[in-house]
Short mmCIF file of C-alpha atoms and ligand atoms in Angstrom, two decimals:
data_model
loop_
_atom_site.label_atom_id
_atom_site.label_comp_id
_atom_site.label_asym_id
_atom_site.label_seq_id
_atom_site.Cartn_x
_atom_site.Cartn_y
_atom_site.Cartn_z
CA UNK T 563 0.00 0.00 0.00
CA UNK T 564 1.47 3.40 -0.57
CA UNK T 565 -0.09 6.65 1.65
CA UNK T 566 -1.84 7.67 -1.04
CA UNK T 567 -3.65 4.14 -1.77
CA UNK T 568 -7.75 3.95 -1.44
CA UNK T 569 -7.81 1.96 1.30
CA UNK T 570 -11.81 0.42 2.41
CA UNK T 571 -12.20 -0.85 5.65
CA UNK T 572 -15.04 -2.69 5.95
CA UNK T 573 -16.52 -2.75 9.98
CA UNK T 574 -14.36 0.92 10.69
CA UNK T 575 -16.01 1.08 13.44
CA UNK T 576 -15.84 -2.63 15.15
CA UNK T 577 -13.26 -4.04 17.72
CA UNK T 578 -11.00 -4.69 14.52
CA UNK T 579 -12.00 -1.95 12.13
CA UNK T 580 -11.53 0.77 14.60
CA UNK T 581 -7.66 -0.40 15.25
CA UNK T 582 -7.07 -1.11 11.72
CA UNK T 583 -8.26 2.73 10.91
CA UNK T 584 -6.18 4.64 13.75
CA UNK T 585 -2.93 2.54 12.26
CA UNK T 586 -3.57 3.62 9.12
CA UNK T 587 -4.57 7.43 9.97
CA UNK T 588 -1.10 6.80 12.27
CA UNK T 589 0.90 5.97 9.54
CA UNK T 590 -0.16 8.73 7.20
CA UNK T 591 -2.46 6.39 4.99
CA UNK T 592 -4.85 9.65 4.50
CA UNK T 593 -6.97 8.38 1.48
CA UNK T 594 -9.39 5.80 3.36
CA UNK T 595 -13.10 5.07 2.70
CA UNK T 596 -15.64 3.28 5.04
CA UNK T 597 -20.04 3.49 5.76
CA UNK T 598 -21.15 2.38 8.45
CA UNK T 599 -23.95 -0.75 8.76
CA UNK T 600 -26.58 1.64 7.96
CA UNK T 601 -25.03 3.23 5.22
CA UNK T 602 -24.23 0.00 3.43
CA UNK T 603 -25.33 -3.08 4.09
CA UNK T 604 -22.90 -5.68 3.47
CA UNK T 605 -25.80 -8.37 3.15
CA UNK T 606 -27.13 -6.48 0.12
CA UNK T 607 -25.77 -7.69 -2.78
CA UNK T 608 -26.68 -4.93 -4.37
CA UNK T 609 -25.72 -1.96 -2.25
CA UNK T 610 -22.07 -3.42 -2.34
CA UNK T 611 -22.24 -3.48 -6.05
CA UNK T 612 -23.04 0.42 -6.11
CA UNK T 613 -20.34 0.75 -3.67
CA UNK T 614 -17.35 -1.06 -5.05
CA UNK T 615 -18.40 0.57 -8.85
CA UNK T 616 -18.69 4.09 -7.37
CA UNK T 617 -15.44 3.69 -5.14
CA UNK T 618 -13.30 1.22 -6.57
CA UNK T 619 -10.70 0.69 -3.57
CA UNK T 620 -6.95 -0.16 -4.09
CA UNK T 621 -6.93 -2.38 -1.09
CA UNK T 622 -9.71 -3.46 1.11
CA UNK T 623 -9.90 -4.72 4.88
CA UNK T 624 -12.43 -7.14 5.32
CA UNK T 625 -13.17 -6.36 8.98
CA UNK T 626 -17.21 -6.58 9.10
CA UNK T 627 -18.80 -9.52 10.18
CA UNK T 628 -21.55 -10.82 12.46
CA UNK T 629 -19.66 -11.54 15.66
CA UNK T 630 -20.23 -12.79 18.76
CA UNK T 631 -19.35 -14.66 22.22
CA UNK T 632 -20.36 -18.08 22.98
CA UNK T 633 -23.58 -17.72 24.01
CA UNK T 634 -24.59 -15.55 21.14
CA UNK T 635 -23.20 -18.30 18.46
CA UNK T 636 -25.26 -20.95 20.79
CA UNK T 637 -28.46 -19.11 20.68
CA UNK T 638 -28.57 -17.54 17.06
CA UNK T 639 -26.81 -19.94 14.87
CA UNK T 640 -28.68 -18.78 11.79
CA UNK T 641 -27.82 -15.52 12.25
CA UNK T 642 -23.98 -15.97 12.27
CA UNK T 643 -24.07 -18.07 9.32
CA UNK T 644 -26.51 -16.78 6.96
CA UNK T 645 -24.51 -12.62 7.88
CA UNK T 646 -21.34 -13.92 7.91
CA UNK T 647 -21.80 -15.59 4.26
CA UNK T 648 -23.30 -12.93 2.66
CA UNK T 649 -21.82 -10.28 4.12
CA UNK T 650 -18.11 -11.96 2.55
CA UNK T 651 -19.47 -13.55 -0.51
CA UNK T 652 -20.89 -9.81 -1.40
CA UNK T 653 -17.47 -7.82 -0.63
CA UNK T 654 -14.90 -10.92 -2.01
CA UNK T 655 -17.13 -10.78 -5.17
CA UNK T 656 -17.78 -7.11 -5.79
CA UNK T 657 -13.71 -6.87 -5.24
CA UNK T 658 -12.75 -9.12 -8.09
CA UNK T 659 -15.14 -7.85 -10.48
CA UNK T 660 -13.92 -4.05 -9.60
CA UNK T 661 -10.28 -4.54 -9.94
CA UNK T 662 -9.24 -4.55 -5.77
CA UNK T 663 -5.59 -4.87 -5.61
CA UNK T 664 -5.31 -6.98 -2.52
CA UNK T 665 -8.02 -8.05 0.18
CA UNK T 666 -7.39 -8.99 3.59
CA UNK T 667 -10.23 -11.63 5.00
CA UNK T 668 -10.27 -12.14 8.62
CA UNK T 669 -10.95 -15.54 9.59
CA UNK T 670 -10.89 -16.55 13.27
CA UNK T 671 -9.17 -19.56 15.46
CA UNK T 672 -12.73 -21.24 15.86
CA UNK T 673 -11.95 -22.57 12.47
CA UNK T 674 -9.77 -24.94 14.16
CA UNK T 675 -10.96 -28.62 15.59
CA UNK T 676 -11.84 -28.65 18.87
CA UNK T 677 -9.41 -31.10 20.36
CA UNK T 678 -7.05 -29.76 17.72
CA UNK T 679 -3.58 -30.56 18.84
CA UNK T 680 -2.08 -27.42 21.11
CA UNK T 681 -0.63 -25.10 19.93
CA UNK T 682 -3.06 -25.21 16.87
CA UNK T 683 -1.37 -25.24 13.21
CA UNK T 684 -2.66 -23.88 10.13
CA UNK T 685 -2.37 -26.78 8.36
CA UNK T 686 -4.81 -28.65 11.10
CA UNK T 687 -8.34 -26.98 9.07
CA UNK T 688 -10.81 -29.80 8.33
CA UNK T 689 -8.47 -32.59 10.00
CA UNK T 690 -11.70 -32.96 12.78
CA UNK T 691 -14.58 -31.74 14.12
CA UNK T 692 -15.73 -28.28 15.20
CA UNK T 693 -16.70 -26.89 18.41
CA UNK T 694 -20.11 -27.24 18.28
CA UNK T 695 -20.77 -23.78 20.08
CA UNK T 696 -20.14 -21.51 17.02
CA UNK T 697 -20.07 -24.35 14.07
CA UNK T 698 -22.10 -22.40 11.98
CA UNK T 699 -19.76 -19.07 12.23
CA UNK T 700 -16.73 -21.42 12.19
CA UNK T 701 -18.10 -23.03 8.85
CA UNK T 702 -19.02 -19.35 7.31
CA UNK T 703 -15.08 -18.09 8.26
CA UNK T 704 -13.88 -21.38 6.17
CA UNK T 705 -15.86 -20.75 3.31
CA UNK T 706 -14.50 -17.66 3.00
CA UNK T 707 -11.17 -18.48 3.15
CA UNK T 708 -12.37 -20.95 0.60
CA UNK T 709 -13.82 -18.19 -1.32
CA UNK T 710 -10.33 -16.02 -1.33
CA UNK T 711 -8.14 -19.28 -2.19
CA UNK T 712 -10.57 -19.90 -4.91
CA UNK T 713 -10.76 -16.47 -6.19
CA UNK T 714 -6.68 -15.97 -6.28
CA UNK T 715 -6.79 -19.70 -8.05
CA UNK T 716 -8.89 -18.94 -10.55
CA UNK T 717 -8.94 -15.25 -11.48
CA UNK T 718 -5.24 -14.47 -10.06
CA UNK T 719 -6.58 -12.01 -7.29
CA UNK T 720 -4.30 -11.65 -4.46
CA UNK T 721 -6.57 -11.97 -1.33
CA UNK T 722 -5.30 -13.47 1.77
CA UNK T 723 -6.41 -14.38 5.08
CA UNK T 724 -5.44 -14.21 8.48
CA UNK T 725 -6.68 -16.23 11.93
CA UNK T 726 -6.71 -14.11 14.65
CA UNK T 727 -7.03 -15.36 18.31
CA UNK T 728 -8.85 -13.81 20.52
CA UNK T 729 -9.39 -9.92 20.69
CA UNK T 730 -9.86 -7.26 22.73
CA UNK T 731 -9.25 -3.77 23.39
CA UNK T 732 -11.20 -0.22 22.25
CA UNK T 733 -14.46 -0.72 20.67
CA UNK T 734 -14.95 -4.16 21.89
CA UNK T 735 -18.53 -5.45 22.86
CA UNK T 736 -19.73 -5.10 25.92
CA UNK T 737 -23.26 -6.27 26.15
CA UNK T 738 -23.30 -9.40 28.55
CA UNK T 739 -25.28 -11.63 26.43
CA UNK T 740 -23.30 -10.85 23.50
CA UNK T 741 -19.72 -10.22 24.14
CA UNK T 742 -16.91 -12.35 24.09
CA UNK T 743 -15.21 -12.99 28.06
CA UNK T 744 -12.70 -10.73 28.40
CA UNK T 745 -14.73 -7.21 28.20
CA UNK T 746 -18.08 -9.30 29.34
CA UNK T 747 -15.62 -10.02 32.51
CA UNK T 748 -14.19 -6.04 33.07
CA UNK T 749 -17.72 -5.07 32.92
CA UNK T 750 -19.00 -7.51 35.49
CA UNK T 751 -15.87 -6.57 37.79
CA UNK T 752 -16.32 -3.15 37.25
CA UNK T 753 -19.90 -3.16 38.08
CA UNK T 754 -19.63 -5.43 41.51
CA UNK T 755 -17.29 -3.08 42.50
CA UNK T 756 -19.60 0.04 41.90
CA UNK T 757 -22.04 -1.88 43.81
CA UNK T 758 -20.36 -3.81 46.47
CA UNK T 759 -21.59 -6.76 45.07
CA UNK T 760 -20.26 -9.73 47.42
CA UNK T 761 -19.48 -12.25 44.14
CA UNK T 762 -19.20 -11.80 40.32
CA UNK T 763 -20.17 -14.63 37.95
CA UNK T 764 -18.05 -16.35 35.36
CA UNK T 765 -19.66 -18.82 33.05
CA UNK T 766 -18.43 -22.29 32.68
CA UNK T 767 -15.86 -24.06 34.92
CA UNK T 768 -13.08 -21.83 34.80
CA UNK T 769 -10.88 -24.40 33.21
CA UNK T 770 -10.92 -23.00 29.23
CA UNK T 771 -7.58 -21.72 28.39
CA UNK T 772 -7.66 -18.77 25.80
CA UNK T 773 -5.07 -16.71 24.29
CA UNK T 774 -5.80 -13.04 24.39
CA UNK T 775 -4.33 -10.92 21.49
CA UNK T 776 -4.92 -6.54 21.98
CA UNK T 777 -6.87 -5.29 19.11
CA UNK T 778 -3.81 -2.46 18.24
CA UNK T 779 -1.54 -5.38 18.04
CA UNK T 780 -3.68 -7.51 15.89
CA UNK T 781 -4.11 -4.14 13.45
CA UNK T 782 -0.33 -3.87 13.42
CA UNK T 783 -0.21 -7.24 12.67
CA UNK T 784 -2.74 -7.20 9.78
CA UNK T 785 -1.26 -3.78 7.76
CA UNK T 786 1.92 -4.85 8.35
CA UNK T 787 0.96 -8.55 6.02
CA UNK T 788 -1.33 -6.36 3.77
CA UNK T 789 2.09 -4.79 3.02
CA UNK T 790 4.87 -7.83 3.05
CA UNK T 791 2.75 -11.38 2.52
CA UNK T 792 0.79 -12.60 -0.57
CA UNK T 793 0.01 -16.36 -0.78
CA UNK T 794 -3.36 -19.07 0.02
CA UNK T 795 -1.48 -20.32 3.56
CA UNK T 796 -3.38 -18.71 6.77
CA UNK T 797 -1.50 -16.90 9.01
CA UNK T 798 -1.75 -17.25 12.85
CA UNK T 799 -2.43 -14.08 14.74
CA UNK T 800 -1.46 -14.23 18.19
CA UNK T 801 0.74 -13.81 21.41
CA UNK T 802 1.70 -17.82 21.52
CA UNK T 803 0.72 -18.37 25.40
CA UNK T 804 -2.45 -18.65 26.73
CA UNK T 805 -4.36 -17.99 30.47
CA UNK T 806 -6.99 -20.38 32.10
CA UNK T 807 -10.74 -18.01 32.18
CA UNK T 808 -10.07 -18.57 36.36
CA UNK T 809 -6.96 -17.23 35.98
CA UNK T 810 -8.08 -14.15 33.74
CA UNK T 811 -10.67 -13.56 35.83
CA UNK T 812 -8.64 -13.02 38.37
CA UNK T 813 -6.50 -11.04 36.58
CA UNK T 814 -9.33 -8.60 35.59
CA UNK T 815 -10.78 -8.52 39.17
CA UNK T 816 -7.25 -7.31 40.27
CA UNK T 817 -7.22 -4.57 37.34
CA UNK T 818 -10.92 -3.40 38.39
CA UNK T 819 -9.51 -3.37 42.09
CA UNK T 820 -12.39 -5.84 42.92
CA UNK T 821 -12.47 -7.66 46.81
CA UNK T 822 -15.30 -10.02 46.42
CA UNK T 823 -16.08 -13.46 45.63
CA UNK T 824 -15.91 -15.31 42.17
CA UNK T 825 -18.77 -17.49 41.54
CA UNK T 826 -18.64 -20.14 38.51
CA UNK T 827 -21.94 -20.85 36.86
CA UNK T 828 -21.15 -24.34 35.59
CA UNK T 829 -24.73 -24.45 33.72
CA UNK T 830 -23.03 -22.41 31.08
CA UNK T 831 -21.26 -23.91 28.47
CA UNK T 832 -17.09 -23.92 28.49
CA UNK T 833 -16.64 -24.28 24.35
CA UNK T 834 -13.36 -25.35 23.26
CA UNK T 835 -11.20 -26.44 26.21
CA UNK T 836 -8.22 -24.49 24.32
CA UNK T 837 -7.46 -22.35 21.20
CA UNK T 838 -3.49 -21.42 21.37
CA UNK T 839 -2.56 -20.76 18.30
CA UNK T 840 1.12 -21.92 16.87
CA UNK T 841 2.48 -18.47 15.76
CA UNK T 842 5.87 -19.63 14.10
CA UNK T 843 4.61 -19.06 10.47
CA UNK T 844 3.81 -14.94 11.93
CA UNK T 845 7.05 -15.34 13.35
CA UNK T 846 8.64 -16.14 10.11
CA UNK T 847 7.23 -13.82 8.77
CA UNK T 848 8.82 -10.73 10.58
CA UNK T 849 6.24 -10.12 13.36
CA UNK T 850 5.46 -10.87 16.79
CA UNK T 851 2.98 -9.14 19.38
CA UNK T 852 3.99 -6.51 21.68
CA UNK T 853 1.30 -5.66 24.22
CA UNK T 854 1.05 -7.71 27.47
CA UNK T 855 -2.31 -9.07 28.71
CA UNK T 856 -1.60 -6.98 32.09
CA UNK T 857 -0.48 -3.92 29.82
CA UNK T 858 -3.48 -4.32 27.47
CA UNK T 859 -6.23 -5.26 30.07
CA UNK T 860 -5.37 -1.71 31.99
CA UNK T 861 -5.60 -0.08 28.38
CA UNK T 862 -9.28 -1.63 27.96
CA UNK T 863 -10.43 -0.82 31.59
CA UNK T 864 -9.20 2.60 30.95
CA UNK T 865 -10.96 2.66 27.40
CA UNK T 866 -14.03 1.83 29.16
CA UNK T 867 -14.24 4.06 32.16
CA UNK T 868 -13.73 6.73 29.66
CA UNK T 869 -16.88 5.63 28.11
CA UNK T 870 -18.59 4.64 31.42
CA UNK T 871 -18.23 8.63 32.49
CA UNK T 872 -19.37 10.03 28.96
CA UNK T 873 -22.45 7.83 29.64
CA UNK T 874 -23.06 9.22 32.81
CA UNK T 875 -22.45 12.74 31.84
N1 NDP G 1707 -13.44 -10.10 18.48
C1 NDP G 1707 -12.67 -11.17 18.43
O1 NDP G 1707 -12.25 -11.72 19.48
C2 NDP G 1707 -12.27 -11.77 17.11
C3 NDP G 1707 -12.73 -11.26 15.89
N2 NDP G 1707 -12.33 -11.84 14.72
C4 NDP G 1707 -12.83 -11.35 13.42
O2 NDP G 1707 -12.51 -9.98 13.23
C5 NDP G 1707 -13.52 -9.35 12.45
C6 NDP G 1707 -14.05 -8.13 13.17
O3 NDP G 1707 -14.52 -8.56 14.43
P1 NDP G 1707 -14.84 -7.46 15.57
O4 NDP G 1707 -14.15 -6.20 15.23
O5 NDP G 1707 -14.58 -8.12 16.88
O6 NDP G 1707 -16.41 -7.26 15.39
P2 NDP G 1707 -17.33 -6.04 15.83
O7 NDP G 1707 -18.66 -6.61 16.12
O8 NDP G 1707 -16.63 -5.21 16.85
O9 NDP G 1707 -17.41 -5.17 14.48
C7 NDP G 1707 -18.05 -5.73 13.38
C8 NDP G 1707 -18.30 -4.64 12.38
O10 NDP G 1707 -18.96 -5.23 11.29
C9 NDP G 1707 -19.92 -4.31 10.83
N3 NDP G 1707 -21.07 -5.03 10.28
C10 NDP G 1707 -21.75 -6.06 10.83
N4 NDP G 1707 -22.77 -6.42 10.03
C11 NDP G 1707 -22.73 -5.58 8.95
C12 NDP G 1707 -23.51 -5.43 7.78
N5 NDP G 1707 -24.56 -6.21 7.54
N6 NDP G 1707 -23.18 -4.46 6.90
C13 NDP G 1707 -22.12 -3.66 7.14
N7 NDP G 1707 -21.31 -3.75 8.22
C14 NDP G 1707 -21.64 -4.70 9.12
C15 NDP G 1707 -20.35 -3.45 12.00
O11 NDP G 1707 -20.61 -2.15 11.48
P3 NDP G 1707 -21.45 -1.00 12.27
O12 NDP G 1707 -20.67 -0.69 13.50
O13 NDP G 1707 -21.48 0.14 11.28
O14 NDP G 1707 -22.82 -1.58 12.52
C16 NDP G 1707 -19.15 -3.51 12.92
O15 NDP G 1707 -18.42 -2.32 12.86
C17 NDP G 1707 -14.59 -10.41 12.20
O16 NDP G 1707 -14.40 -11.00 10.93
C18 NDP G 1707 -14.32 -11.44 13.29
O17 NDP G 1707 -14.71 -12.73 12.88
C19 NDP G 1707 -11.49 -12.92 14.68
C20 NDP G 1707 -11.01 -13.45 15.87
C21 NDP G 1707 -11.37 -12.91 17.15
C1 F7E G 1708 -13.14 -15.38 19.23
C2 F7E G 1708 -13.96 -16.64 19.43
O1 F7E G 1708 -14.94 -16.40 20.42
C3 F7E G 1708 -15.88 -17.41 20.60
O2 F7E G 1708 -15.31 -18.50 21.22
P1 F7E G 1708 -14.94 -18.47 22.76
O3 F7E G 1708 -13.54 -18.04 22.89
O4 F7E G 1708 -15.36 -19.77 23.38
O5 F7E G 1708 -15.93 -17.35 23.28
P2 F7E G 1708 -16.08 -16.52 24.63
O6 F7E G 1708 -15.03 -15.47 24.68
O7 F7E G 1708 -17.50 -16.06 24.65
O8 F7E G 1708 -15.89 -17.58 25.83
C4 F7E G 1708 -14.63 -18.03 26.21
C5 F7E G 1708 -14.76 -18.78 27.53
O9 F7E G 1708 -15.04 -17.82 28.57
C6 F7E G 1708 -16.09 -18.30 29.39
N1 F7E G 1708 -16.78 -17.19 30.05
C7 F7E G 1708 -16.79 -16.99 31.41
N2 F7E G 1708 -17.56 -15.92 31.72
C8 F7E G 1708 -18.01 -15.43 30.53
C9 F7E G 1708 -18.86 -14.32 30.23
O10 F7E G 1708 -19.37 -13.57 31.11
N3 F7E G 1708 -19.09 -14.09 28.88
C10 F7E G 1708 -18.56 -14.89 27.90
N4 F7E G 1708 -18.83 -14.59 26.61
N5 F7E G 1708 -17.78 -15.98 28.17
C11 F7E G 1708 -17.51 -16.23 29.48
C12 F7E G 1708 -16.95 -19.07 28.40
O11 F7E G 1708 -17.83 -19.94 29.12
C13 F7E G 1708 -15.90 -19.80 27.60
O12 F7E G 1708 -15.45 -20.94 28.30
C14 F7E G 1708 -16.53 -17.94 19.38
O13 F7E G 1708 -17.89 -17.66 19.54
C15 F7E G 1708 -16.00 -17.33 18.15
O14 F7E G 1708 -16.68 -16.12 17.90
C16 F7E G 1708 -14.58 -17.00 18.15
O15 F7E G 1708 -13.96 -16.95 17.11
#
């Protein structure tokens, strides 16, 4: 990309999107194009059409999807697949037919089996089954990878995609039935403590391992292979070590300065029992993760007091 490339980000204003767009505007990448959800609707087949003819982006970030925590895979299944499809069947398309240079598609870990071996290769898609938790979103991410692999096969586009681990950081979700754990878990800390509530709930057993990746990093990560990698192999996004959800909850209670009790509601499900992700391909690539989990979880808590007092105000 140079700084004067059209550059579409697609979900600006997401978890992703949002870190992806303050790296570029960093960087001096001034010449960058996104709507929001209302203004374009990524589902539409149509709308996109209109889009990618009137705007005809050099590069595009593919950083919109329908995304969610466990629960909200669990309980809308349809949702995640029948979005997620359309939403990169539309964009992948509409970029071929009007001449995109390079497309990034992100993909997540979930793609991965769920007894995968640990750390989890690349090379171990389709070798088992899928957590059955998010299947459906898990089954829409492949297909689009499909889709990009296809589309570089058989027209000679240069689309490539990358499997991030899990994210957090500015602009992450933080309604309880929808979020992911780690800002679902600052806002339940934050909130006992506000109240004095005597215990906080954590779903599952506490026993889940996850790796935990801070969104700026995973933007870094993602311009800096928009710039230097081309090629069908995924690429691992991630930190390469990984924290048990008792641990992290900890950890986040400690942040939030919380004194009370954890309680673990065991009638909610734990998903996959562990998604490290083996990051020596990244690594070989030229880039590794700087930001600590301790370093990034004060970031987020800070992000969202800020937000907490603009509420309030
Ligand atoms: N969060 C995580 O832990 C991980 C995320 N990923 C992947 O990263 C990508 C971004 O995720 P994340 O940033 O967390 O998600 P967010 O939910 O934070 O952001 C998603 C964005 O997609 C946009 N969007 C959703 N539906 C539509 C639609 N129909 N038309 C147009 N835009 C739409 C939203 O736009 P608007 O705000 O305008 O409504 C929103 O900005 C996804 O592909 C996800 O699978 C991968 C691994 C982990
Ligand atoms: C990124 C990845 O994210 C999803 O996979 P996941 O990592 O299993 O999702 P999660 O972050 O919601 O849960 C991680 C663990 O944490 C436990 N947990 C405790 N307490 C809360 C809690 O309060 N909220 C949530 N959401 N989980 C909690 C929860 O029970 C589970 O054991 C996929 O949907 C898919 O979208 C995907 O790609």
């Amino acid at each position: 990309m140079n700084l004067d490339s059209k550059i579409y980000v697609a979900g600006h204003r997401g978890l992703v999107g949002s870190a992806i767009v303050r790296n570029l505007q960093k960087n001096g990448y001034d010449n960058l194009v996104f709507r929001t959800s209302k203004e374009l609707d990524l589902t539409n087949s149509n709308q996109v059409d209109a889009f990618f003819q009137e705007q005809r982006p050099d590069f595009v970030f593919l950083a919109a999807a329908k995304v969610g925590g466990i629960a909200a895979n669990n309980d809308y299944p349809a949702d995640f697949i029948r979005d997620n499809l359309m939403i990169q069947t539309n964009v992948i398309d509409a970029a071929y037919r009007n001449g995109v240079k390079k497309l990034l598609f992100l993909g997540s870990t979930c793609i991965y089996p769920r007894l995968a071996e640990q750390p989890m290769r690349e090379d171990s898609l389709l070798t088992g089954e899928l957590e059955p938790t998010n299947e459906p979103y898990a089954i829409a991410k492949i297909a689009g990878i499909k889709m990009c692999q296809s589309y570089n096969r058989q027209y000679g586009t240069n689309y490539i995609s990358i499997m991030p681990t899990n994210l957090y950081g500015p602009n992450d979700n933080f309604d309880l039935t929808s979020s992911h754990v780690l800002p679902a878990l600052i806002r339940k800390f934050h909130e006992a403590k506000v109240n004095q509530a005597d215990t906080v709930e954590v779903w599952g057993t506490g026993s889940p391992k996850r790796e935990f990746l801070y969104s700026d990093d995973l933007a870094d990560a993602a311009i800096y292979l928009m710039n230097t990698y081309s090629g069908d192999d995924l690429v691992n996004i991630g930190v390469g070590r990984d924290i048990s959800i008792k641990e992290l909850a900890e950890k986040v209670g400690e942040t939030v300065g919380y004194k009370g009790e954890i309680f673990f509601n065991t009638s909610k499900p734990d998903g996959t029992p562990r998604k490290l992700v083996d990051v020596s391909r990244l690594t070989s690539l030229g880039w590794e993760a700087k930001i600590s989990l301790d370093d990034g979880l004060k970031m987020a808590y800070d992000w969202f007091l800020e937000q907490t007092e603009k509420v309030r105000l």
